[in-house]
Every structure is written in structure tokens, then in C-alpha cells.
Amino acid sequence: MWIRQWRNWNLPESAVTPEQATLGRRRAVALAIGGLAVGRVAAARADTTPPAGRYDPGRPLTEEKFATTYNNYYEFSTDKDLWRAAQRLPQHPWTLRIEGKVRAPRTIALEDLLKQVAVEERIYRHRCVEAWAMTVPWTGFPLAALVKLADPTPEARYVVFETLTDAKHMPGLAMLWYPWPYVEAVTIAEAANELAFIATGLYGKPLPPQNGGPIRLVLPWKYGFKSAKAIVKVTFAETRPATFWETIQPAEYGFWANVNPLMPHPRWSQASERLLGSDERVPTRLYNGYAEQVAGLYAGKTAEKLFM
Amino acid sequence: MPVRPRLSVLWRDRAGRFSALKAATLLALTVPALALALRWSLVGLGARPLNAAIHDLGLWGLRLLLLSLAISPARAVFGWARGLMIRRMVGLAAASYLAAHFTLYALDQGFRPLHIGHEIVHRVYLAIGFTALVGLAALAATSTNAMIRRLRRRWKQLHRLVYAVAALGLLHGLMQAKSDITQPAILVGFFAWEMLFRALPARRQSAPLVLFLLAFVAAAATAGLEAGWYAAATNLPWRRVLDANLMPELYGPRPSAWVGMVALAVAILATARSVFNRRGRAGPSAPEPVPLRG
């Protein structure tokens, strides 16, 4: 087995990945998606300058088989090995309910929603609160586009996401002591951030059910549990809702859950993370390395527990 | 007289004869490790192989530790005196699995001693697990015939530490779980049975009625400890966890059911044995001779 001795002079992975190889791989992934929107992405990728490098993950992509077989999804099981059970979850038809502080509450079919947004691909690092991480190419659209479509009223301060509760296909729901449905939320300002993303695809394919298909939230600067899966309802609220993990263990999981290597979980360290599918452990970065894009959201919020 | 240690002690009895029981036990004890190694090398252990192996070895270490604590109850209930021949081997196997568990953890942390020390001191569940491991290492180191002879009475006192080691190990297992404690709760339930059994007066330990009662109490204790943990460590409604024990059709067998079923099987076998013995020879069965050391 390869044992990695970690030294402080070790350079980050990005320093050793040949740029040309990275671009080649991305182009291949992008082309695999097909379609008009993707043509744009591929064209942009062919360029050797940003925006391709705007969200450069600086790490190799996680192998698809690992990203799609190692999942936290308590609606199915508290084990990670739930991808088989999740295959039974019907993905079509799928509708999204939009309600709360919006000018016109409505129910919209997923395919109609996708016609009203510009689909793109983004390679993000994803950091779980359990100190593992992956780097995967999502397809979808900015959360800001969904907010715009929903047309919230000025009272809306939070965007609340609710996961499907389908007891017939989700055996984990039988554990009645969990506070179903899974609810997660962000502030309106966070929802407007350029990184906040709604994913409907992964590795150029429809988003697999175990990864939150057919539609999920992706907030790459927060711990993974913030990014709700299989979304059926988006509510615009005036007050902060009780979120799933915060309800279960308020001393361990909070509302903000921004990634911070210096703020350990009450039981374990968050200083480093294990990359899925590898024996590699890398240092964790503040806001999962996205401080440049998101740190401004939290300026002045000194009274809040931003990192749990 | 100095005796050169030979590997053959693993399958020979004290008289030097081949012991099928010891040989079979030795083979059985290597099965979980071999299965893990085979899975790892042939199909892999998934996205976080080290983590999966650490969990597997820790779980097997605890299972074997509890198995070693089940051997004297087995002697008391079934008169299985030969079990003592394998108790040390089972205990040492548990220590080996847990040593491997810790070694892989150290590997996972990049074998950086200072960093590992810092982690152990700062994470309560690691401090507890490490304390248990140090205790178990002391017990393993004093498990040679020479040490048993040298320590005499104090050996027995020292080796009572195994109960504290098991309790700390189980606590470590409970604490590392994110929120679902089903696996550790089952082990905690078996440990509760074993400890309650030891609290019984020796002459009552093989009485069928007592064992039926013990099965019920151990199952109830498992349910209580499980719900109590949820109440203490999480914000989950512990009443619902407790209620789930009574609704197997909805929730499947909960930890209390696993513990209760095994304990019930022990009580049923003890009943069968007592009926068989009574029919076989009139009058109560004489206790079989028990060797002092296995």
C-alpha cells in the first residue's frame, strides 16, 4: 500500500496536474453531455483561459463509480451502501412545488423548469461533514435562476428545500424517530451567490437517484448535508426553519455549516479530508476553498455559529 | 524449567495432543480477517477502503472480546468445561483485531505520531478507545503461561480489567456512530446479558427459569440503553425509539430483539439439557471437573 507522508512543503494537487490533461478530460466530459448548452460549455473549455478555470477544482475528478456508490441518504438507509435500493425511486414524472413568500405559488414539472433555465456544467469539490470529499461534474443551473423564476416577495428571507417522502420506495422513512421530511435552507443572499447550484445531472448523465436525482441542491462551500436531495418543494420563508440535522443534534450540526478546517466537529477533526476512491488525505480549506466567492456573505455575522 | 514457545501450542492441548477444538477455533478466528483481506484485494472495499477496514476490524474485535466473555457462562450453563481451552485464544484474537484496527487508523492518519497523539487526546471517543486498547494490550501481554504462574492470584484480579476494557470499547463504538447506533447497541445488549449473568449467584446460573428471566431483562436493558443513548446524545424522540421495540412488523428486529432471541435460545437449550439430564440419571447432575487454567 502507498503510504503518504504529509509534509508542510507538499504542494497542492493543482500544482502537479498538467493543465493540458485537465482541459482534455473536461472537454471529454462536456462533450459527453451533448446538446446546445453543452456545446457552449465545450467551446468555453476549448479556450485555455478562464472562465473554464473559474471554478477549477484543482483536484482530479473522483471516479464515477465511487461518487455514485458511497452516499449519505437516510431516507434509504443509514449505511453508505444504498445505491441499489435507491434505483427503485421513480424519477419521472417529477414536479416541484414553489410556495411561501412568492408572488404566485405554483407547481412546475421538472421538464418545464429545465426549458426555462440555461443548463451548464460545473466541476465542484464536495466536502462531507464526515471528513470525506469528492470532486464531481454536476450539470444544472444556478439556484439564482430558480429564485428569479419563483419571483419571491420582499418578505422572503430564506429559501427552504424539502426532500421527497415516499415511504413506498424509501425504506429509511420507517425510522419514525427522524424528523422527516428532510428540510434544508439557505438565506436569500446565499441563494443568490454564483456558486449555489441546482443539479439535475452528474458525469454528463441524469442525476442518479442515490445522488439526489432527479433534482438536488449543491452548495460547495458548505458541508454536504446542507445540499438537499430529491427536492419536491421550495418554500420562500420569512423565518429560519428547523433543518434536519440541526433538529437531530443541535450541538453538532448547525444551520450555516460552512466548511472550516480550524473548527472541529465536537467528535472529530475537520482539518483534513479523505478523497473518495483514493488513499489520499488532503488538507481541508476554509469554505472548502471557495472563500473568494462566498466569504463576503458572512461579513459582520460574528454572532452566528457559521462553521457548524 | 524453561519452555521454548512453539507455534503448535495453538492446536495442541496441555498434554501435547492434537486438539480439534483448538484447531477449529484457530481457523474460525482467522475467517473475518481473511474475508476482509480477500474482499479488499479482489473487489475492493469501496470509496473509502481504509475507513471500511477500520470499522470492520473494530467491530470484529469487539465481537470476539464479547465472545471471550461468553465462555465462562457457557461452562456454567452447559457444563462446557473444554471451552476454557479456547478462551485465551479468543481473547488474544480480539486483541489482535483491535491492534490491527488501531494500526490502520494510524495509517489513515499518515503514521504521524504527534498528530495521532494530539487527536487521541482531543477526541473523547478516541481517548476512550485508546484507553481500552492499552488495557487490552496489558491483558494480552500477561496471557502467557509464565506470566500466569508468576502473577498467581493477582493475575485473576488483573484480568478482571477485561470488563472495563469491554465497556470502554463499546462506549467508543457508540460514540463514533454518526446517529445510528444499531450495531453497537446489539453488542452493548450482549455485554449487558454477560454482566447480568455474572451477577447471578453461581448455583442459579444454570436454572432454566432464571435464564428465561435473564433473557427478558437483557432485552429490556438493551432497549433501555438504546433509547437512553438517543435521549442523551441526540435530540431524537427517544420514546419513538423505545416504542419501535414493540413494533417489529414496522421496524424489523431492533437490537433488543437480537439480544432477546439469542438469550432465549440459551434458556431453551439449558431447559432441554436439564430435562435430558434428569431423564438420563436420576438426581441432579454432578458438576464436571473444571481445570483451573485453559
Coordinates of C-alpha atoms in Angstrom, one line a residue:
Chain A
M1 CA 0.0 0.0 0.0
W2 CA 1.1 3.5 -0.8
I3 CA 1.7 5.5 2.4
R4 CA 1.6 9.2 2.1
Q5 CA 3.8 11.1 4.5
W6 CA 2.3 14.5 4.8
R7 CA 4.8 17.4 4.9
N8 CA 4.1 21.1 5.1
W9 CA 6.1 21.7 2.0
N10 CA 3.8 19.5 -0.1
L11 CA 2.3 21.4 -2.9
P12 CA -1.4 21.2 -3.6
E13 CA -2.5 18.7 -6.2
S14 CA -3.3 21.5 -8.7
A15 CA 0.4 22.3 -8.9
V16 CA 1.2 19.0 -10.4
T17 CA -1.8 18.2 -12.6
P18 CA -0.8 19.1 -16.2
E19 CA -3.1 21.8 -17.4
Q20 CA -3.4 20.3 -20.8
A21 CA -4.6 16.9 -19.4
T22 CA -7.2 18.7 -17.2
L23 CA -8.6 20.5 -20.2
G24 CA -8.7 17.4 -22.3
R25 CA -10.6 15.5 -19.7
R26 CA -13.1 18.3 -19.1
R27 CA -13.7 18.6 -22.8
A28 CA -14.4 14.9 -23.0
V29 CA -16.9 15.1 -20.1
A30 CA -18.6 18.2 -21.5
L31 CA -18.9 16.7 -25.0
A32 CA -20.4 13.6 -23.5
I33 CA -23.4 15.6 -22.3
G34 CA -24.5 16.7 -25.7
G35 CA -26.9 19.4 -26.6
L36 CA -26.8 23.1 -27.2
A37 CA -25.9 24.3 -23.7
V38 CA -23.1 21.9 -23.6
G39 CA -21.8 23.0 -26.9
R40 CA -21.3 26.4 -25.3
V41 CA -19.5 24.8 -22.3
A42 CA -17.2 22.8 -24.6
A43 CA -16.4 25.9 -26.6
A44 CA -15.5 27.7 -23.4
R45 CA -13.4 24.8 -22.3
A46 CA -11.5 24.8 -25.5
D47 CA -10.3 28.2 -24.6
T48 CA -7.2 28.0 -22.5
T49 CA -8.2 30.9 -20.3
P50 CA -11.0 31.3 -17.7
P51 CA -14.0 31.0 -17.4
A52 CA -13.0 27.3 -17.6
G53 CA -10.6 27.8 -14.7
R54 CA -13.1 29.9 -12.7
Y55 CA -14.1 27.1 -10.5
D56 CA -11.1 25.0 -11.2
P57 CA -11.3 22.2 -8.6
G58 CA -7.6 21.8 -8.5
R59 CA -8.0 18.1 -8.0
P60 CA -8.6 15.2 -10.3
L61 CA -12.2 14.1 -10.8
T62 CA -13.4 11.4 -8.4
E63 CA -14.1 8.2 -10.3
E64 CA -17.8 8.0 -11.1
K65 CA -18.2 4.5 -9.5
F66 CA -17.1 5.9 -6.1
A67 CA -19.2 9.1 -6.3
T68 CA -22.3 7.0 -7.1
T69 CA -21.9 4.1 -4.6
Y70 CA -20.9 5.9 -1.4
N71 CA -23.8 8.1 -0.3
N72 CA -25.5 9.5 2.7
Y73 CA -29.2 9.3 2.2
Y74 CA -31.1 8.4 5.4
E75 CA -34.4 8.1 3.5
F76 CA -33.0 4.9 2.2
S77 CA -30.6 3.7 4.8
T78 CA -28.1 4.9 7.4
D79 CA -25.5 2.8 5.6
K80 CA -23.4 4.3 2.8
D81 CA -24.2 1.3 0.5
L82 CA -27.7 2.3 -0.5
W83 CA -27.3 2.9 -4.2
R84 CA -29.0 -0.3 -5.2
A85 CA -32.1 0.4 -3.0
A86 CA -32.3 3.9 -4.5
Q87 CA -32.6 2.7 -8.0
R88 CA -36.3 1.9 -7.4
L89 CA -37.1 5.6 -6.7
P90 CA -39.2 6.8 -9.7
Q91 CA -37.6 9.8 -11.3
H92 CA -40.4 10.6 -13.8
P93 CA -42.7 12.4 -13.7
W94 CA -41.3 14.9 -11.2
T95 CA -42.9 18.1 -10.1
L96 CA -41.6 20.9 -7.9
R97 CA -43.9 22.9 -5.7
I98 CA -42.9 26.6 -5.2
E99 CA -44.7 28.4 -2.5
G100 CA -44.4 30.8 0.5
K101 CA -43.5 34.4 0.0
V102 CA -43.7 34.4 -3.7
R103 CA -46.0 36.4 -6.0
A104 CA -47.6 33.3 -7.5
P105 CA -47.3 29.9 -5.8
R106 CA -47.2 27.1 -8.3
T107 CA -46.3 23.6 -9.2
I108 CA -44.0 23.1 -12.1
A109 CA -42.9 19.9 -13.9
L110 CA -39.2 19.3 -13.9
E111 CA -39.0 19.2 -17.8
D112 CA -40.9 22.6 -18.0
L113 CA -38.5 24.1 -15.4
L114 CA -35.4 22.9 -17.4
K115 CA -36.8 24.7 -20.5
Q116 CA -36.7 28.0 -18.7
V117 CA -33.1 27.9 -17.5
A118 CA -29.7 27.7 -19.1
V119 CA -28.1 24.4 -18.3
E120 CA -24.4 24.3 -17.7
E121 CA -21.7 22.0 -16.2
R122 CA -19.7 22.8 -13.1
I123 CA -16.9 20.8 -11.5
Y124 CA -17.1 21.3 -7.8
R125 CA -15.3 19.9 -4.8
H126 CA -17.9 18.4 -2.4
R127 CA -17.0 18.1 1.3
C128 CA -19.0 15.9 3.7
V129 CA -19.1 16.7 7.4
E130 CA -17.7 13.2 7.9
A131 CA -14.4 14.3 6.6
W132 CA -14.5 12.8 3.1
A133 CA -14.6 14.6 -0.2
M134 CA -15.2 14.2 -3.9
T135 CA -14.7 16.2 -7.0
V136 CA -17.6 15.8 -9.5
P137 CA -19.0 17.4 -12.6
W138 CA -22.6 18.5 -12.0
T139 CA -25.0 19.6 -14.7
G140 CA -27.7 22.0 -13.8
F141 CA -28.4 25.7 -13.4
P142 CA -27.6 28.4 -10.8
L143 CA -30.0 28.5 -7.8
A144 CA -30.4 32.2 -8.6
A145 CA -32.2 31.3 -11.8
L146 CA -34.7 29.3 -9.8
V147 CA -35.2 32.2 -7.3
K148 CA -35.8 34.5 -10.2
L149 CA -38.3 32.2 -11.7
A150 CA -40.1 31.8 -8.4
D151 CA -40.4 35.6 -8.1
P152 CA -40.3 36.0 -4.3
T153 CA -41.8 39.0 -2.5
P154 CA -39.6 41.3 -0.4
E155 CA -40.5 39.5 2.9
A156 CA -38.7 36.3 1.7
R157 CA -35.5 35.9 3.7
Y158 CA -34.9 32.2 3.4
V159 CA -35.2 29.6 0.7
V160 CA -36.3 26.3 2.2
F161 CA -35.8 22.9 0.4
E162 CA -37.8 19.8 1.1
T163 CA -36.9 16.3 0.1
L164 CA -39.4 13.7 -1.1
T165 CA -41.0 11.4 1.4
D166 CA -42.1 8.3 -0.5
A167 CA -42.4 5.6 2.1
K168 CA -43.1 3.0 -0.6
H169 CA -39.7 3.5 -2.2
M170 CA -37.7 4.9 0.7
P171 CA -37.3 2.2 3.4
G172 CA -35.4 4.5 5.8
L173 CA -38.5 6.6 6.4
A174 CA -39.7 3.8 8.6
M175 CA -37.3 5.1 11.2
L176 CA -40.1 7.4 12.5
W177 CA -37.9 9.0 15.1
Y178 CA -36.1 11.1 12.5
P179 CA -37.7 14.4 11.8
W180 CA -38.9 13.7 8.3
P181 CA -39.2 15.3 5.8
Y182 CA -35.5 16.3 5.2
V183 CA -35.5 20.1 5.3
E184 CA -32.6 22.3 4.5
A185 CA -32.4 26.1 3.8
V186 CA -30.2 29.0 2.8
T187 CA -30.6 32.7 3.2
I188 CA -31.8 34.7 0.1
A189 CA -28.3 36.1 -0.1
E190 CA -26.7 32.7 -0.1
A191 CA -29.2 31.5 -2.8
A192 CA -28.1 34.5 -5.0
N193 CA -24.5 33.5 -4.7
E194 CA -22.9 32.5 -8.0
L195 CA -21.8 29.1 -6.6
A196 CA -25.2 28.0 -5.3
F197 CA -26.4 25.4 -7.9
I198 CA -29.3 23.2 -8.7
A199 CA -28.1 19.9 -10.2
T200 CA -30.1 17.6 -12.5
G201 CA -27.1 15.7 -13.9
L202 CA -23.8 14.1 -12.8
Y203 CA -20.9 13.0 -15.1
G204 CA -22.9 14.1 -18.1
K205 CA -25.8 11.8 -17.2
P206 CA -29.2 12.3 -15.5
L207 CA -28.5 12.7 -11.7
P208 CA -28.7 9.2 -10.2
P209 CA -31.3 8.7 -7.5
Q210 CA -28.7 7.9 -4.9
N211 CA -27.0 11.3 -5.6
G212 CA -30.3 13.1 -5.2
G213 CA -31.9 12.6 -8.5
P214 CA -33.7 13.9 -10.3
I215 CA -33.1 17.3 -8.8
R216 CA -30.9 18.5 -5.9
L217 CA -29.2 21.4 -4.3
V218 CA -25.4 21.8 -4.5
L219 CA -23.6 24.3 -2.1
P220 CA -19.9 23.5 -2.5
W221 CA -18.7 25.8 0.3
K222 CA -20.9 24.1 2.9
Y223 CA -20.9 20.5 4.4
G224 CA -22.8 18.1 2.2
F225 CA -25.8 17.7 4.4
K226 CA -26.9 21.2 3.5
S227 CA -27.4 20.2 -0.1
A228 CA -30.9 18.6 0.0
K229 CA -31.6 15.7 -2.4
A230 CA -34.7 14.8 -4.4
I231 CA -36.3 18.2 -3.9
V232 CA -40.1 18.3 -4.2
K233 CA -40.8 21.7 -2.5
V234 CA -39.1 25.1 -2.4
T235 CA -40.6 27.5 0.1
F236 CA -39.7 31.1 0.5
A237 CA -39.9 31.9 4.2
E238 CA -39.6 34.9 6.4
T239 CA -38.2 32.9 9.3
R240 CA -35.4 30.4 9.5
P241 CA -36.8 26.9 9.5
A242 CA -35.7 24.0 11.7
T243 CA -33.4 22.0 9.5
F244 CA -33.0 18.2 9.6
W245 CA -29.5 17.7 11.2
E246 CA -29.8 20.8 13.4
T247 CA -33.0 19.2 14.8
I248 CA -31.3 15.9 15.5
Q249 CA -28.1 17.0 17.1
P250 CA -28.1 20.8 17.6
A251 CA -24.8 20.6 19.5
E252 CA -23.1 19.0 16.4
Y253 CA -24.8 20.4 13.3
G254 CA -26.0 23.9 12.7
F255 CA -27.8 26.0 10.2
W256 CA -24.8 27.5 8.5
A257 CA -22.4 24.5 8.2
N258 CA -19.7 26.3 6.3
V259 CA -16.6 24.3 5.8
N260 CA -13.8 25.3 8.2
P261 CA -10.7 23.1 8.9
L262 CA -10.0 25.0 12.1
M263 CA -13.4 24.3 13.6
P264 CA -13.5 20.6 14.6
H265 CA -16.7 18.7 14.8
P266 CA -17.4 18.0 18.5
R267 CA -16.2 14.5 18.0
W268 CA -13.7 14.6 15.2
S269 CA -11.2 16.8 13.3
Q270 CA -12.2 18.7 10.2
A271 CA -8.6 19.7 9.4
S272 CA -8.2 17.2 6.5
E273 CA -10.3 15.1 4.2
R274 CA -10.1 11.7 2.5
L275 CA -10.7 11.8 -1.2
L276 CA -13.2 9.1 -2.3
G277 CA -11.6 6.3 -4.2
S278 CA -8.1 7.1 -3.2
D279 CA -5.8 6.6 -0.2
E280 CA -5.1 10.3 -0.3
R281 CA -5.8 12.7 2.6
V282 CA -5.6 16.4 1.8
P283 CA -5.9 19.5 4.0
T284 CA -9.4 21.0 4.2
R285 CA -9.7 24.6 3.2
L286 CA -11.8 27.4 4.6
Y287 CA -15.2 27.5 2.8
N288 CA -13.9 24.3 1.0
G289 CA -11.6 26.6 -1.0
Y290 CA -14.4 28.9 -2.2
A291 CA -13.7 31.8 0.2
E292 CA -13.1 34.2 -2.7
Q293 CA -16.7 33.7 -3.9
V294 CA -18.6 33.3 -0.6
A295 CA -16.7 34.9 2.4
G296 CA -18.4 38.2 1.7
L297 CA -21.8 36.6 2.5
Y298 CA -20.8 36.3 6.2
A299 CA -19.2 39.7 6.8
G300 CA -20.4 41.0 10.1
K301 CA -22.2 37.8 11.1
T302 CA -20.0 37.4 14.2
A303 CA -22.8 36.3 16.5
E304 CA -23.6 33.3 14.3
K305 CA -22.1 29.8 14.5
L306 CA -21.0 29.9 10.9
F307 CA -19.0 26.8 10.9
M308 CA -21.1 24.1 12.4
Chain B
M1 CA 12.0 -25.3 33.6
P2 CA 12.4 -23.1 30.5
V3 CA 10.0 -24.0 27.8
R4 CA 10.6 -22.8 24.2
P5 CA 7.4 -21.4 22.9
R6 CA 6.2 -23.3 19.8
L7 CA 3.5 -22.4 17.3
S8 CA 2.0 -25.8 17.9
V9 CA 0.5 -24.7 21.2
L10 CA -2.2 -23.2 19.1
W11 CA -3.6 -26.6 18.2
R12 CA -2.3 -28.9 20.9
D13 CA -3.7 -29.3 24.3
R14 CA -1.7 -29.2 27.5
A15 CA -0.8 -32.8 27.2
G16 CA 0.6 -32.1 23.7
R17 CA -2.1 -34.0 21.9
F18 CA -3.7 -32.5 18.8
S19 CA -7.0 -30.7 19.8
A20 CA -9.6 -30.5 17.1
L21 CA -11.4 -27.8 19.2
K22 CA -8.4 -25.6 19.3
A23 CA -7.5 -26.1 15.7
A24 CA -11.1 -25.4 14.6
T25 CA -11.2 -22.3 16.8
L26 CA -7.9 -21.0 15.4
L27 CA -9.2 -21.4 11.8
A28 CA -12.5 -19.8 12.7
L29 CA -10.8 -16.8 14.3
T30 CA -8.9 -16.0 11.1
V31 CA -12.0 -16.1 8.9
P32 CA -13.1 -12.4 9.4
A33 CA -9.6 -11.2 8.7
L34 CA -9.2 -13.5 5.6
A35 CA -12.6 -12.4 4.3
L36 CA -11.7 -8.8 4.7
A37 CA -8.3 -9.2 3.0
L38 CA -10.0 -11.2 0.2
R39 CA -12.7 -8.6 -0.4
W40 CA -10.1 -5.8 -0.2
S41 CA -7.8 -7.4 -2.8
L42 CA -10.4 -8.9 -5.1
V43 CA -13.3 -6.4 -5.3
G44 CA -12.1 -3.5 -3.1
L45 CA -13.8 -2.0 -0.1
G46 CA -15.5 0.9 -1.9
A47 CA -14.8 4.6 -1.9
R48 CA -13.1 4.7 1.5
P49 CA -11.3 1.3 1.8
L50 CA -9.2 2.2 4.8
N51 CA -12.2 3.5 6.7
A52 CA -14.3 0.4 5.8
A53 CA -11.4 -1.9 7.0
I54 CA -11.0 0.1 10.3
H55 CA -14.7 -0.3 11.0
D56 CA -14.8 -4.0 10.1
L57 CA -11.7 -4.8 12.3
G58 CA -13.1 -2.8 15.2
L59 CA -16.5 -4.4 15.1
W60 CA -14.9 -7.9 14.9
G61 CA -12.5 -7.1 17.7
L62 CA -15.5 -6.1 20.0
R63 CA -17.5 -9.2 18.9
L64 CA -14.6 -11.5 19.7
L65 CA -14.0 -9.8 23.0
L66 CA -17.6 -10.4 24.0
L67 CA -17.3 -13.9 22.7
S68 CA -14.4 -14.5 25.1
L69 CA -16.7 -13.3 27.9
A70 CA -19.3 -15.8 26.9
I71 CA -17.1 -18.8 27.5
S72 CA -17.4 -19.0 31.3
P73 CA -21.2 -18.6 31.1
A74 CA -21.2 -21.4 28.6
R75 CA -19.3 -23.6 31.1
A76 CA -21.7 -22.7 33.9
V77 CA -24.9 -23.3 31.8
F78 CA -23.9 -26.2 29.6
G79 CA -21.0 -27.6 31.7
W80 CA -18.8 -26.9 28.7
A81 CA -15.5 -27.1 30.6
R82 CA -13.4 -27.6 27.4
G83 CA -14.4 -24.0 26.4
L84 CA -11.7 -22.8 28.7
M85 CA -9.2 -24.3 26.4
I86 CA -10.0 -21.7 23.8
R87 CA -10.8 -18.7 25.9
R88 CA -7.3 -17.3 25.8
M89 CA -7.1 -17.8 22.1
V90 CA -10.4 -15.9 21.5
G91 CA -9.2 -13.1 23.8
L92 CA -5.9 -12.8 22.0
A93 CA -7.7 -12.8 18.7
A94 CA -9.8 -9.9 19.9
A95 CA -6.6 -8.1 20.9
S96 CA -5.1 -8.8 17.5
Y97 CA -8.1 -7.5 15.6
L98 CA -8.2 -4.3 17.7
A99 CA -4.4 -3.8 17.3
A100 CA -4.9 -4.1 13.5
H101 CA -7.9 -1.7 13.9
F102 CA -5.6 0.9 15.6
T103 CA -2.7 0.3 13.1
L104 CA -5.0 1.0 10.2
Y105 CA -6.2 4.1 12.0
A106 CA -2.6 5.3 12.4
L107 CA -2.1 4.6 8.7
D108 CA -5.2 6.6 7.8
Q109 CA -3.7 9.5 9.8
G110 CA -0.4 9.2 7.8
F111 CA 1.6 7.5 10.6
R112 CA 2.4 10.9 12.2
P113 CA 2.8 10.1 15.9
L114 CA 2.5 13.7 17.1
H115 CA -0.6 14.3 15.1
I116 CA -2.1 10.9 16.2
G117 CA -1.3 11.7 19.9
H118 CA -3.0 15.1 19.5
E119 CA -6.1 13.5 18.0
I120 CA -6.3 10.9 20.7
V121 CA -6.1 13.5 23.4
H122 CA -8.6 15.9 21.8
R123 CA -11.3 13.5 20.6
V124 CA -13.0 12.0 23.6
Y125 CA -14.1 8.8 21.7
L126 CA -10.5 8.2 20.6
A127 CA -9.2 8.7 24.1
I128 CA -11.7 6.2 25.3
G129 CA -10.9 3.7 22.6
F130 CA -7.2 4.1 23.1
T131 CA -7.5 3.6 26.9
A132 CA -9.4 0.4 26.2
L133 CA -6.7 -0.7 23.8
V134 CA -3.9 -0.1 26.2
G135 CA -5.8 -2.1 28.9
L136 CA -6.3 -4.9 26.4
A137 CA -2.6 -4.9 25.5
A138 CA -1.7 -5.3 29.2
L139 CA -4.0 -8.3 29.4
A140 CA -2.6 -9.8 26.2
A141 CA 0.9 -9.3 27.4
T142 CA 0.2 -11.1 30.7
S143 CA -1.6 -14.0 29.0
T144 CA 1.5 -16.3 28.7
N145 CA 1.8 -19.4 30.9
A146 CA 4.8 -17.9 32.6
M147 CA 3.0 -14.7 33.5
I148 CA 0.0 -16.6 34.8
R149 CA 2.4 -18.6 37.0
R150 CA 4.2 -15.5 38.1
L151 CA 1.2 -13.4 39.0
R152 CA -0.8 -16.2 40.6
R153 CA -3.8 -14.6 42.5
R154 CA -3.0 -11.2 41.2
W155 CA -3.4 -12.5 37.6
K156 CA -7.1 -13.1 38.2
Q157 CA -7.5 -9.6 39.7
L158 CA -5.7 -8.0 36.8
H159 CA -7.7 -9.9 34.2
R160 CA -11.0 -8.6 35.7
L161 CA -9.9 -5.5 33.9
V162 CA -11.4 -7.1 30.8
Y163 CA -14.9 -6.0 31.8
A164 CA -13.7 -2.3 32.0
V165 CA -11.9 -2.8 28.6
A166 CA -15.1 -4.2 27.0
A167 CA -17.2 -1.4 28.5
L168 CA -14.9 1.3 27.2
G169 CA -14.6 -0.3 23.8
L170 CA -18.3 -0.4 23.5
L171 CA -18.6 3.2 24.5
H172 CA -16.0 4.1 21.8
G173 CA -18.2 2.2 19.3
L174 CA -21.3 4.0 20.4
M175 CA -19.6 7.4 20.3
Q176 CA -18.2 7.1 16.8
A177 CA -21.5 6.4 15.2
K178 CA -23.0 9.5 13.5
S179 CA -26.5 8.9 14.7
D180 CA -27.5 5.3 14.0
I181 CA -26.2 3.1 16.9
T182 CA -27.9 -0.2 15.9
Q183 CA -24.7 -2.2 15.6
P184 CA -23.0 -1.1 18.8
A185 CA -26.4 -1.3 20.6
I186 CA -26.6 -5.0 19.8
L187 CA -23.1 -5.6 21.3
V188 CA -24.0 -3.5 24.3
G189 CA -27.0 -5.7 24.8
F190 CA -24.9 -8.9 24.7
F191 CA -22.5 -7.4 27.1
A192 CA -25.4 -6.5 29.5
W193 CA -26.5 -10.1 29.4
E194 CA -23.0 -11.3 30.2
M195 CA -22.6 -8.9 33.1
L196 CA -26.1 -9.7 34.5
F197 CA -25.3 -13.4 34.2
R198 CA -22.2 -12.9 36.3
A199 CA -24.2 -11.0 38.9
L200 CA -26.3 -14.2 39.5
P201 CA -25.5 -16.5 42.4
A202 CA -23.4 -19.4 41.0
R203 CA -25.9 -22.1 41.8
R204 CA -28.7 -20.3 40.0
Q205 CA -26.8 -19.7 36.8
S206 CA -27.9 -22.8 35.0
A207 CA -31.5 -22.7 36.3
P208 CA -33.8 -22.5 33.2
L209 CA -36.3 -20.2 34.9
V210 CA -33.6 -17.8 35.8
L211 CA -32.2 -17.9 32.3
F212 CA -35.7 -17.1 30.8
L213 CA -36.0 -14.2 33.2
L214 CA -32.5 -13.1 32.3
A215 CA -33.4 -13.1 28.6
F216 CA -36.3 -10.8 29.2
V217 CA -34.2 -8.5 31.4
A218 CA -31.3 -8.3 29.0
A219 CA -33.7 -7.5 26.1
A220 CA -35.3 -4.8 28.2
A221 CA -31.9 -3.5 29.2
T222 CA -30.9 -3.3 25.5
A223 CA -34.0 -1.4 24.6
G224 CA -33.5 1.0 27.6
L225 CA -29.8 1.6 26.9
E226 CA -30.5 2.2 23.2
A227 CA -33.3 4.7 23.9
G228 CA -31.3 6.2 26.7
W229 CA -28.4 6.8 24.3
Y230 CA -30.6 8.6 21.8
A231 CA -32.0 10.7 24.7
A232 CA -28.6 11.7 26.0
A233 CA -26.6 12.1 22.8
T234 CA -29.2 13.3 20.3
N235 CA -32.3 15.4 20.1
L236 CA -34.3 12.5 18.7
P237 CA -37.6 11.5 20.3
W238 CA -36.4 8.5 22.5
R239 CA -39.9 7.4 23.1
R240 CA -40.4 6.6 19.5
V241 CA -37.1 4.6 19.5
L242 CA -38.4 2.7 22.6
D243 CA -41.8 2.1 21.0
A244 CA -40.1 0.7 17.9
N245 CA -39.1 -2.3 20.0
L246 CA -42.7 -3.3 20.3
M247 CA -43.5 -3.0 16.6
P248 CA -41.2 -5.5 14.7
E249 CA -43.7 -5.6 11.8
L250 CA -42.9 -1.9 11.1
Y251 CA -39.3 -1.7 12.1
G252 CA -37.9 -5.2 11.8
P253 CA -35.9 -6.7 14.7
R254 CA -34.4 -4.0 16.8
P255 CA -31.2 -4.6 18.9
S256 CA -33.3 -5.7 21.9
A257 CA -34.8 -8.5 19.7
W258 CA -31.4 -9.8 18.6
V259 CA -30.2 -9.9 22.2
G260 CA -33.5 -11.4 23.4
M261 CA -33.6 -14.1 20.8
V262 CA -30.0 -15.3 21.5
A263 CA -30.6 -15.2 25.3
L264 CA -33.9 -17.1 24.8
A265 CA -32.1 -19.7 22.8
V266 CA -29.6 -20.2 25.7
A267 CA -32.5 -20.6 28.1
I268 CA -34.3 -23.1 25.8
L269 CA -31.1 -25.2 25.4
A270 CA -30.5 -25.1 29.1
T271 CA -34.0 -26.4 29.7
A272 CA -33.5 -29.2 27.2
R273 CA -30.2 -30.1 28.8
S274 CA -31.8 -30.1 32.3
V275 CA -34.7 -32.3 31.1
F276 CA -32.3 -34.7 29.3
N277 CA -30.0 -34.9 32.3
R278 CA -32.9 -35.6 34.7
R279 CA -34.1 -38.4 32.5
G280 CA -30.6 -39.8 31.9
R281 CA -29.6 -40.1 35.6
A282 CA -31.9 -39.7 38.5
G283 CA -30.9 -36.8 40.6
P284 CA -29.1 -33.6 39.9
S285 CA -26.1 -33.7 37.6
A286 CA -22.8 -33.5 39.2
P287 CA -20.7 -30.6 38.1
E288 CA -18.0 -31.6 35.7
P289 CA -14.4 -31.1 36.9
V290 CA -13.0 -27.8 35.8
P291 CA -9.4 -27.2 35.0
L292 CA -8.0 -24.1 36.6
R293 CA -6.3 -22.8 33.5
G294 CA -7.0 -23.4 29.9

